[in-house]
Amino acid sequence: MSILQIKNLSKDFGGLRVLENISFSLDEGSVVGLIGPNGAGKSTLVNLIGGGDQPTRGEIYFGSRRLNGLPAWRIARLGLARTFQITRIFSDLTLDDNVRLAAWTNGWRGKNLETEVARLIALTELSDKTGVLGRDLTLSDQKRLQLARALALKPKLLLLDEVMAGLNPSELDRAIQLLAKLRNEGITMLVIEHLMRVIMSISDRVLVLHQGTLIADGPPAEIVASSQVQEAYLGRRYVKNRGGFQPDEPSEVKEGT
Amino acid sequence: MKNRHLVFTGLVLLIALLLPLLTNDYIIQVGTEIAMYAALAAGWNLIGGITGYPSFGNVTFFGLGAILAGAFSVNWHWQYGLAGIVAVLIAGAFGFLLGLPILRLKGHYFSIATLALAQATLAVVTNVQFLGGGRGTSLPLIGSPLIFYYIMFGIAALSALVTYLIVHSQYGNTLLAIKSDEQAAQSVGINTVLAKSTAFALSALLGAMVGVVYAIWQSYIDPPTVFEPGITVLMLVMTLIGGAGTVAGPILGAVIIGLLTQLAMAFSQNASSLILGLGIIVVVLFLPQGILGRQRSGKGGKRKGKHSFSLRG
């Protein structure tokens, strides 16, 4: 059964078409990777799904619910949580208050609230940072915090926009394990990531965006073998050293569109 | 920490309550004014300090409270208490409903819109006979100055209590989250429009309450006086000097500015403006977060753990 359906989605910014006629659906419980060069439209797509912006054309369904026109907070309350590529945390609140507020907003109360907050902080390995103000957290901690905060929404669908960028190899391994664990809990995920190692190890399926259009959609092995994807994104070097960490495209944190 | 707060609060209350017994009418008058501005600044702090929407039009609610209470009691012969309650509720509803569109604006745009709101309300009030028009409204003289001192003081204490309750609640965290990053707040399910408008309404309620008492205290009100933009500026400056977003900041700011103004007036009328101006410059340069505000320590800040003395009161 599909949990998310995107139908003929397009987005223009003024005269610039950023997304063109995108259609796909996500099966419940699946983990789908979304890759593509910087500027391909990945973050814009996530933004449209999360209600941060409205599509120019096309429709988005979450289950049977049409999301077009709904404000972002209402979409979040339906169980569709997201993280941001450029971290957005509540800098005036402590780490635990960040998570607590998200959980409280979504109905956790009293003792359950505290238990859940502690669980999420432990799950994202932030227990030693409780009490630290959001503004004083490192980038990697902020990324984890965003994930903990998103999980506080008890999401059915999680949109992860480059949560792994900036992690060192051992942190990366643990993050991959964490996502695998979340998948086992039945959370559907759409994962934007430049790190092919991550995409290959956790995705059931990969979507490739290039210049605003969906150029490939299939199992990871098939995607890696696709000459069109190699041309547009992975580069030939990736294929030569199959299993390399990332494509030729630089993956610094940049505001993707 | 908590004990220190309690002792401090107790001390302030004791001094404020006993002050009238030890002093003369002049001091009581100054005390009433300080309490009045403390309440107004605390009201401003809810929207400007905690939520991060610097309103330049909060005098609108002060003015509406004064004008409406006066009009209801003079024209419809309502008891002043009833007139006051209705006026406060109307001003609160006005704040909430206006907040819905106005709080979509951010930063300077919001500030300018609120400034325009105050001027537009003044223009309407001046042209409506029922509200006193250009003539103003005279109210009966009642009670002694001491009563108004205690009432204003009560409203100031109420404002501080409301602020305290808010910053120690998840609602307060909601407002702080909105101040930090509104889009992120929405992404965790916060109805930011509702939260902001509620804060604006609370701010309006407190402002109107002060206006209602001000009108009967002065026994004469005319629109240009109660919609004077300088009143909003004072609320803002007091809050910034004391520490925006803190519980005690606006009150401390009101006391400092109130006392400095009186001292300066002893020398000359103009000296008070000069001192106010210098005070603002000093605070902006050396204490950008206000006296009780959390000062950012160099790059990124090293402060760990709970907030310093101020943020949570």
PDB file of N, CA, C and O in Angstrom, chain B residues 117-163:
ATOM      1  N   LEU B 117      -0.810  50.621  12.629  1.00  0.00           N
ATOM      2  CA  LEU B 117      -2.029  50.215  13.338  1.00  0.00           C
ATOM      3  C   LEU B 117      -2.375  51.237  14.419  1.00  0.00           C
ATOM      4  O   LEU B 117      -3.531  51.665  14.552  1.00  0.00           O
ATOM      5  N   ALA B 118      -1.374  51.650  15.179  1.00  0.00           N
ATOM      6  CA  ALA B 118      -1.614  52.615  16.255  1.00  0.00           C
ATOM      7  C   ALA B 118      -2.120  53.934  15.686  1.00  0.00           C
ATOM      8  O   ALA B 118      -3.069  54.533  16.212  1.00  0.00           O
ATOM      9  N   GLN B 119      -1.491  54.371  14.608  1.00  0.00           N
ATOM     10  CA  GLN B 119      -1.898  55.647  14.011  1.00  0.00           C
ATOM     11  C   GLN B 119      -3.296  55.562  13.409  1.00  0.00           C
ATOM     12  O   GLN B 119      -4.097  56.487  13.527  1.00  0.00           O
ATOM     13  N   ALA B 120      -3.597  54.426  12.773  1.00  0.00           N
ATOM     14  CA  ALA B 120      -4.921  54.250  12.165  1.00  0.00           C
ATOM     15  C   ALA B 120      -5.992  54.220  13.248  1.00  0.00           C
ATOM     16  O   ALA B 120      -7.059  54.835  13.112  1.00  0.00           O
ATOM     17  N   THR B 121      -5.697  53.531  14.350  1.00  0.00           N
ATOM     18  CA  THR B 121      -6.685  53.463  15.428  1.00  0.00           C
ATOM     19  C   THR B 121      -6.920  54.855  16.002  1.00  0.00           C
ATOM     20  O   THR B 121      -8.062  55.250  16.268  1.00  0.00           O
ATOM     21  N   LEU B 122      -5.827  55.613  16.160  1.00  0.00           N
ATOM     22  CA  LEU B 122      -5.962  56.984  16.658  1.00  0.00           C
ATOM     23  C   LEU B 122      -6.856  57.806  15.731  1.00  0.00           C
ATOM     24  O   LEU B 122      -7.756  58.529  16.186  1.00  0.00           O
ATOM     25  N   ALA B 123      -6.633  57.657  14.413  1.00  0.00           N
ATOM     26  CA  ALA B 123      -7.417  58.430  13.446  1.00  0.00           C
ATOM     27  C   ALA B 123      -8.895  58.071  13.555  1.00  0.00           C
ATOM     28  O   ALA B 123      -9.766  58.953  13.533  1.00  0.00           O
ATOM     29  N   VAL B 124      -9.193  56.796  13.701  1.00  0.00           N
ATOM     30  CA  VAL B 124     -10.593  56.372  13.809  1.00  0.00           C
ATOM     31  C   VAL B 124     -11.203  56.922  15.097  1.00  0.00           C
ATOM     32  O   VAL B 124     -12.279  57.551  15.094  1.00  0.00           O
ATOM     33  N   VAL B 125     -10.496  56.713  16.204  1.00  0.00           N
ATOM     34  CA  VAL B 125     -11.023  57.145  17.504  1.00  0.00           C
ATOM     35  C   VAL B 125     -11.281  58.654  17.518  1.00  0.00           C
ATOM     36  O   VAL B 125     -12.299  59.126  18.017  1.00  0.00           O
ATOM     37  N   THR B 126     -10.365  59.414  16.930  1.00  0.00           N
ATOM     38  CA  THR B 126     -10.503  60.875  16.920  1.00  0.00           C
ATOM     39  C   THR B 126     -11.748  61.313  16.156  1.00  0.00           C
ATOM     40  O   THR B 126     -12.309  62.368  16.426  1.00  0.00           O
ATOM     41  N   ASN B 127     -12.184  60.487  15.224  1.00  0.00           N
ATOM     42  CA  ASN B 127     -13.319  60.876  14.395  1.00  0.00           C
ATOM     43  C   ASN B 127     -14.637  60.233  14.790  1.00  0.00           C
ATOM     44  O   ASN B 127     -15.632  60.378  14.087  1.00  0.00           O
ATOM     45  N   VAL B 128     -14.626  59.509  15.876  1.00  0.00           N
ATOM     46  CA  VAL B 128     -15.878  58.907  16.325  1.00  0.00           C
ATOM     47  C   VAL B 128     -16.331  59.628  17.596  1.00  0.00           C
ATOM     48  O   VAL B 128     -15.626  59.606  18.608  1.00  0.00           O
ATOM     49  N   GLN B 129     -17.491  60.283  17.493  1.00  0.00           N
ATOM     50  CA  GLN B 129     -17.986  61.084  18.619  1.00  0.00           C
ATOM     51  C   GLN B 129     -18.159  60.258  19.882  1.00  0.00           C
ATOM     52  O   GLN B 129     -17.831  60.686  20.990  1.00  0.00           O
ATOM     53  N   PHE B 130     -18.691  59.053  19.700  1.00  0.00           N
ATOM     54  CA  PHE B 130     -18.967  58.189  20.850  1.00  0.00           C
ATOM     55  C   PHE B 130     -17.703  57.967  21.685  1.00  0.00           C
ATOM     56  O   PHE B 130     -17.748  57.836  22.908  1.00  0.00           O
ATOM     57  N   LEU B 131     -16.567  57.923  21.019  1.00  0.00           N
ATOM     58  CA  LEU B 131     -15.309  57.634  21.713  1.00  0.00           C
ATOM     59  C   LEU B 131     -14.624  58.900  22.233  1.00  0.00           C
ATOM     60  O   LEU B 131     -13.480  58.870  22.655  1.00  0.00           O
ATOM     61  N   GLY B 132     -15.362  59.995  22.175  1.00  0.00           N
ATOM     62  CA  GLY B 132     -14.789  61.221  22.712  1.00  0.00           C
ATOM     63  C   GLY B 132     -14.317  62.168  21.624  1.00  0.00           C
ATOM     64  O   GLY B 132     -14.082  63.345  21.874  1.00  0.00           O
ATOM     65  N   GLY B 133     -14.191  61.646  20.408  1.00  0.00           N
ATOM     66  CA  GLY B 133     -13.774  62.464  19.277  1.00  0.00           C
ATOM     67  C   GLY B 133     -12.493  63.204  19.584  1.00  0.00           C
ATOM     68  O   GLY B 133     -11.627  62.708  20.300  1.00  0.00           O
ATOM     69  N   GLY B 134     -12.399  64.430  19.066  1.00  0.00           N
ATOM     70  CA  GLY B 134     -11.190  65.205  19.292  1.00  0.00           C
ATOM     71  C   GLY B 134     -11.170  65.875  20.665  1.00  0.00           C
ATOM     72  O   GLY B 134     -10.151  66.380  21.103  1.00  0.00           O
ATOM     73  N   ARG B 135     -12.321  65.897  21.324  1.00  0.00           N
ATOM     74  CA  ARG B 135     -12.427  66.655  22.580  1.00  0.00           C
ATOM     75  C   ARG B 135     -11.823  65.934  23.773  1.00  0.00           C
ATOM     76  O   ARG B 135     -11.385  66.537  24.731  1.00  0.00           O
ATOM     77  N   GLY B 136     -11.929  64.619  23.731  1.00  0.00           N
ATOM     78  CA  GLY B 136     -11.497  63.860  24.907  1.00  0.00           C
ATOM     79  C   GLY B 136     -12.674  63.595  25.828  1.00  0.00           C
ATOM     80  O   GLY B 136     -13.801  64.045  25.572  1.00  0.00           O
ATOM     81  N   THR B 137     -12.423  62.853  26.863  1.00  0.00           N
ATOM     82  CA  THR B 137     -13.490  62.454  27.785  1.00  0.00           C
ATOM     83  C   THR B 137     -13.071  62.774  29.214  1.00  0.00           C
ATOM     84  O   THR B 137     -11.951  62.477  29.616  1.00  0.00           O
ATOM     85  N   SER B 138     -13.995  63.388  29.938  1.00  0.00           N
ATOM     86  CA  SER B 138     -13.735  63.636  31.357  1.00  0.00           C
ATOM     87  C   SER B 138     -14.410  62.567  32.189  1.00  0.00           C
ATOM     88  O   SER B 138     -15.566  62.215  31.941  1.00  0.00           O
ATOM     89  N   LEU B 139     -13.713  62.081  33.150  1.00  0.00           N
ATOM     90  CA  LEU B 139     -14.276  61.049  34.028  1.00  0.00           C
ATOM     91  C   LEU B 139     -14.336  61.600  35.442  1.00  0.00           C
ATOM     92  O   LEU B 139     -13.557  62.492  35.794  1.00  0.00           O
ATOM     93  N   PRO B 140     -15.247  61.089  36.235  1.00  0.00           N
ATOM     94  CA  PRO B 140     -15.349  61.587  37.610  1.00  0.00           C
ATOM     95  C   PRO B 140     -14.075  61.290  38.387  1.00  0.00           C
ATOM     96  O   PRO B 140     -13.426  60.276  38.165  1.00  0.00           O
ATOM     97  N   LEU B 141     -13.730  62.195  39.286  1.00  0.00           N
ATOM     98  CA  LEU B 141     -12.575  61.973  40.155  1.00  0.00           C
ATOM     99  C   LEU B 141     -12.978  61.005  41.249  1.00  0.00           C
ATOM    100  O   LEU B 141     -13.958  61.234  41.948  1.00  0.00           O
ATOM    101  N   ILE B 142     -12.276  59.938  41.369  1.00  0.00           N
ATOM    102  CA  ILE B 142     -12.599  59.024  42.468  1.00  0.00           C
ATOM    103  C   ILE B 142     -11.337  58.589  43.202  1.00  0.00           C
ATOM    104  O   ILE B 142     -10.257  58.583  42.645  1.00  0.00           O
ATOM    105  N   GLY B 143     -11.569  58.227  44.442  1.00  0.00           N
ATOM    106  CA  GLY B 143     -10.511  57.616  45.251  1.00  0.00           C
ATOM    107  C   GLY B 143      -9.314  58.514  45.490  1.00  0.00           C
ATOM    108  O   GLY B 143      -9.274  59.671  45.064  1.00  0.00           O
ATOM    109  N   SER B 144      -8.357  57.934  46.184  1.00  0.00           N
ATOM    110  CA  SER B 144      -7.128  58.678  46.474  1.00  0.00           C
ATOM    111  C   SER B 144      -6.024  58.136  45.583  1.00  0.00           C
ATOM    112  O   SER B 144      -6.142  57.037  45.049  1.00  0.00           O
ATOM    113  N   PRO B 145      -4.953  58.905  45.428  1.00  0.00           N
ATOM    114  CA  PRO B 145      -3.840  58.435  44.590  1.00  0.00           C
ATOM    115  C   PRO B 145      -3.316  57.082  45.062  1.00  0.00           C
ATOM    116  O   PRO B 145      -2.835  56.285  44.260  1.00  0.00           O
ATOM    117  N   LEU B 146      -3.445  56.840  46.351  1.00  0.00           N
ATOM    118  CA  LEU B 146      -2.919  55.604  46.905  1.00  0.00           C
ATOM    119  C   LEU B 146      -3.592  54.370  46.295  1.00  0.00           C
ATOM    120  O   LEU B 146      -2.944  53.355  46.009  1.00  0.00           O
ATOM    121  N   ILE B 147      -4.900  54.471  46.069  1.00  0.00           N
ATOM    122  CA  ILE B 147      -5.633  53.345  45.472  1.00  0.00           C
ATOM    123  C   ILE B 147      -5.040  52.998  44.111  1.00  0.00           C
ATOM    124  O   ILE B 147      -4.818  51.835  43.789  1.00  0.00           O
ATOM    125  N   PHE B 148      -4.765  54.055  43.329  1.00  0.00           N
ATOM    126  CA  PHE B 148      -4.250  53.798  41.985  1.00  0.00           C
ATOM    127  C   PHE B 148      -2.847  53.211  42.031  1.00  0.00           C
ATOM    128  O   PHE B 148      -2.477  52.409  41.196  1.00  0.00           O
ATOM    129  N   TYR B 149      -2.113  53.637  43.044  1.00  0.00           N
ATOM    130  CA  TYR B 149      -0.786  53.046  43.214  1.00  0.00           C
ATOM    131  C   TYR B 149      -0.919  51.540  43.396  1.00  0.00           C
ATOM    132  O   TYR B 149      -0.256  50.746  42.723  1.00  0.00           O
ATOM    133  N   TYR B 150      -1.812  51.149  44.292  1.00  0.00           N
ATOM    134  CA  TYR B 150      -1.954  49.714  44.565  1.00  0.00           C
ATOM    135  C   TYR B 150      -2.537  48.957  43.359  1.00  0.00           C
ATOM    136  O   TYR B 150      -2.137  47.836  43.069  1.00  0.00           O
ATOM    137  N   ILE B 151      -3.475  49.571  42.657  1.00  0.00           N
ATOM    138  CA  ILE B 151      -4.058  48.886  41.486  1.00  0.00           C
ATOM    139  C   ILE B 151      -2.996  48.697  40.392  1.00  0.00           C
ATOM    140  O   ILE B 151      -2.831  47.605  39.847  1.00  0.00           O
ATOM    141  N   MET B 152      -2.271  49.777  40.101  1.00  0.00           N
ATOM    142  CA  MET B 152      -1.224  49.678  39.077  1.00  0.00           C
ATOM    143  C   MET B 152      -0.179  48.643  39.494  1.00  0.00           C
ATOM    144  O   MET B 152       0.295  47.852  38.680  1.00  0.00           O
ATOM    145  N   PHE B 153       0.149  48.684  40.768  1.00  0.00           N
ATOM    146  CA  PHE B 153       1.130  47.737  41.274  1.00  0.00           C
ATOM    147  C   PHE B 153       0.606  46.305  41.105  1.00  0.00           C
ATOM    148  O   PHE B 153       1.336  45.395  40.704  1.00  0.00           O
ATOM    149  N   GLY B 154      -0.689  46.135  41.384  1.00  0.00           N
ATOM    150  CA  GLY B 154      -1.315  44.811  41.222  1.00  0.00           C
ATOM    151  C   GLY B 154      -1.232  44.341  39.776  1.00  0.00           C
ATOM    152  O   GLY B 154      -0.937  43.168  39.502  1.00  0.00           O
ATOM    153  N   ILE B 155      -1.490  45.257  38.823  1.00  0.00           N
ATOM    154  CA  ILE B 155      -1.434  44.863  37.406  1.00  0.00           C
ATOM    155  C   ILE B 155       0.001  44.520  37.011  1.00  0.00           C
ATOM    156  O   ILE B 155       0.237  43.554  36.273  1.00  0.00           O
ATOM    157  N   ALA B 156       0.954  45.287  37.547  1.00  0.00           N
ATOM    158  CA  ALA B 156       2.361  44.988  37.246  1.00  0.00           C
ATOM    159  C   ALA B 156       2.715  43.599  37.776  1.00  0.00           C
ATOM    160  O   ALA B 156       3.372  42.806  37.085  1.00  0.00           O
ATOM    161  N   ALA B 157       2.261  43.309  39.005  1.00  0.00           N
ATOM    162  CA  ALA B 157       2.547  41.994  39.590  1.00  0.00           C
ATOM    163  C   ALA B 157       1.877  40.894  38.760  1.00  0.00           C
ATOM    164  O   ALA B 157       2.463  39.842  38.502  1.00  0.00           O
ATOM    165  N   LEU B 158       0.637  41.170  38.324  1.00  0.00           N
ATOM    166  CA  LEU B 158      -0.080  40.198  37.493  1.00  0.00           C
ATOM    167  C   LEU B 158       0.683  39.952  36.185  1.00  0.00           C
ATOM    168  O   LEU B 158       0.839  38.797  35.751  1.00  0.00           O
ATOM    169  N   SER B 159       1.173  41.030  35.576  1.00  0.00           N
ATOM    170  CA  SER B 159       1.925  40.894  34.321  1.00  0.00           C
ATOM    171  C   SER B 159       3.154  40.023  34.519  1.00  0.00           C
ATOM    172  O   SER B 159       3.470  39.175  33.682  1.00  0.00           O
ATOM    173  N   ALA B 160       3.844  40.274  35.652  1.00  0.00           N
ATOM    174  CA  ALA B 160       5.044  39.476  35.930  1.00  0.00           C
ATOM    175  C   ALA B 160       4.669  38.015  36.148  1.00  0.00           C
ATOM    176  O   ALA B 160       5.354  37.104  35.669  1.00  0.00           O
ATOM    177  N   LEU B 161       3.560  37.807  36.845  1.00  0.00           N
ATOM    178  CA  LEU B 161       3.110  36.429  37.111  1.00  0.00           C
ATOM    179  C   LEU B 161       2.760  35.715  35.794  1.00  0.00           C
ATOM    180  O   LEU B 161       3.161  34.570  35.559  1.00  0.00           O
ATOM    181  N   VAL B 162       2.023  36.430  34.933  1.00  0.00           N
ATOM    182  CA  VAL B 162       1.649  35.852  33.632  1.00  0.00           C
ATOM    183  C   VAL B 162       2.913  35.486  32.850  1.00  0.00           C
ATOM    184  O   VAL B 162       3.030  34.377  32.308  1.00  0.00           O
ATOM    185  N   THR B 163       3.885  36.408  32.845  1.00  0.00           N
ATOM    186  CA  THR B 163       5.140  36.142  32.126  1.00  0.00           C
ATOM    187  C   THR B 163       5.843  34.929  32.714  1.00  0.00           C
ATOM    188  O   THR B 163       6.327  34.058  31.987  1.00  0.00           O
TER     189      THR B 163
END
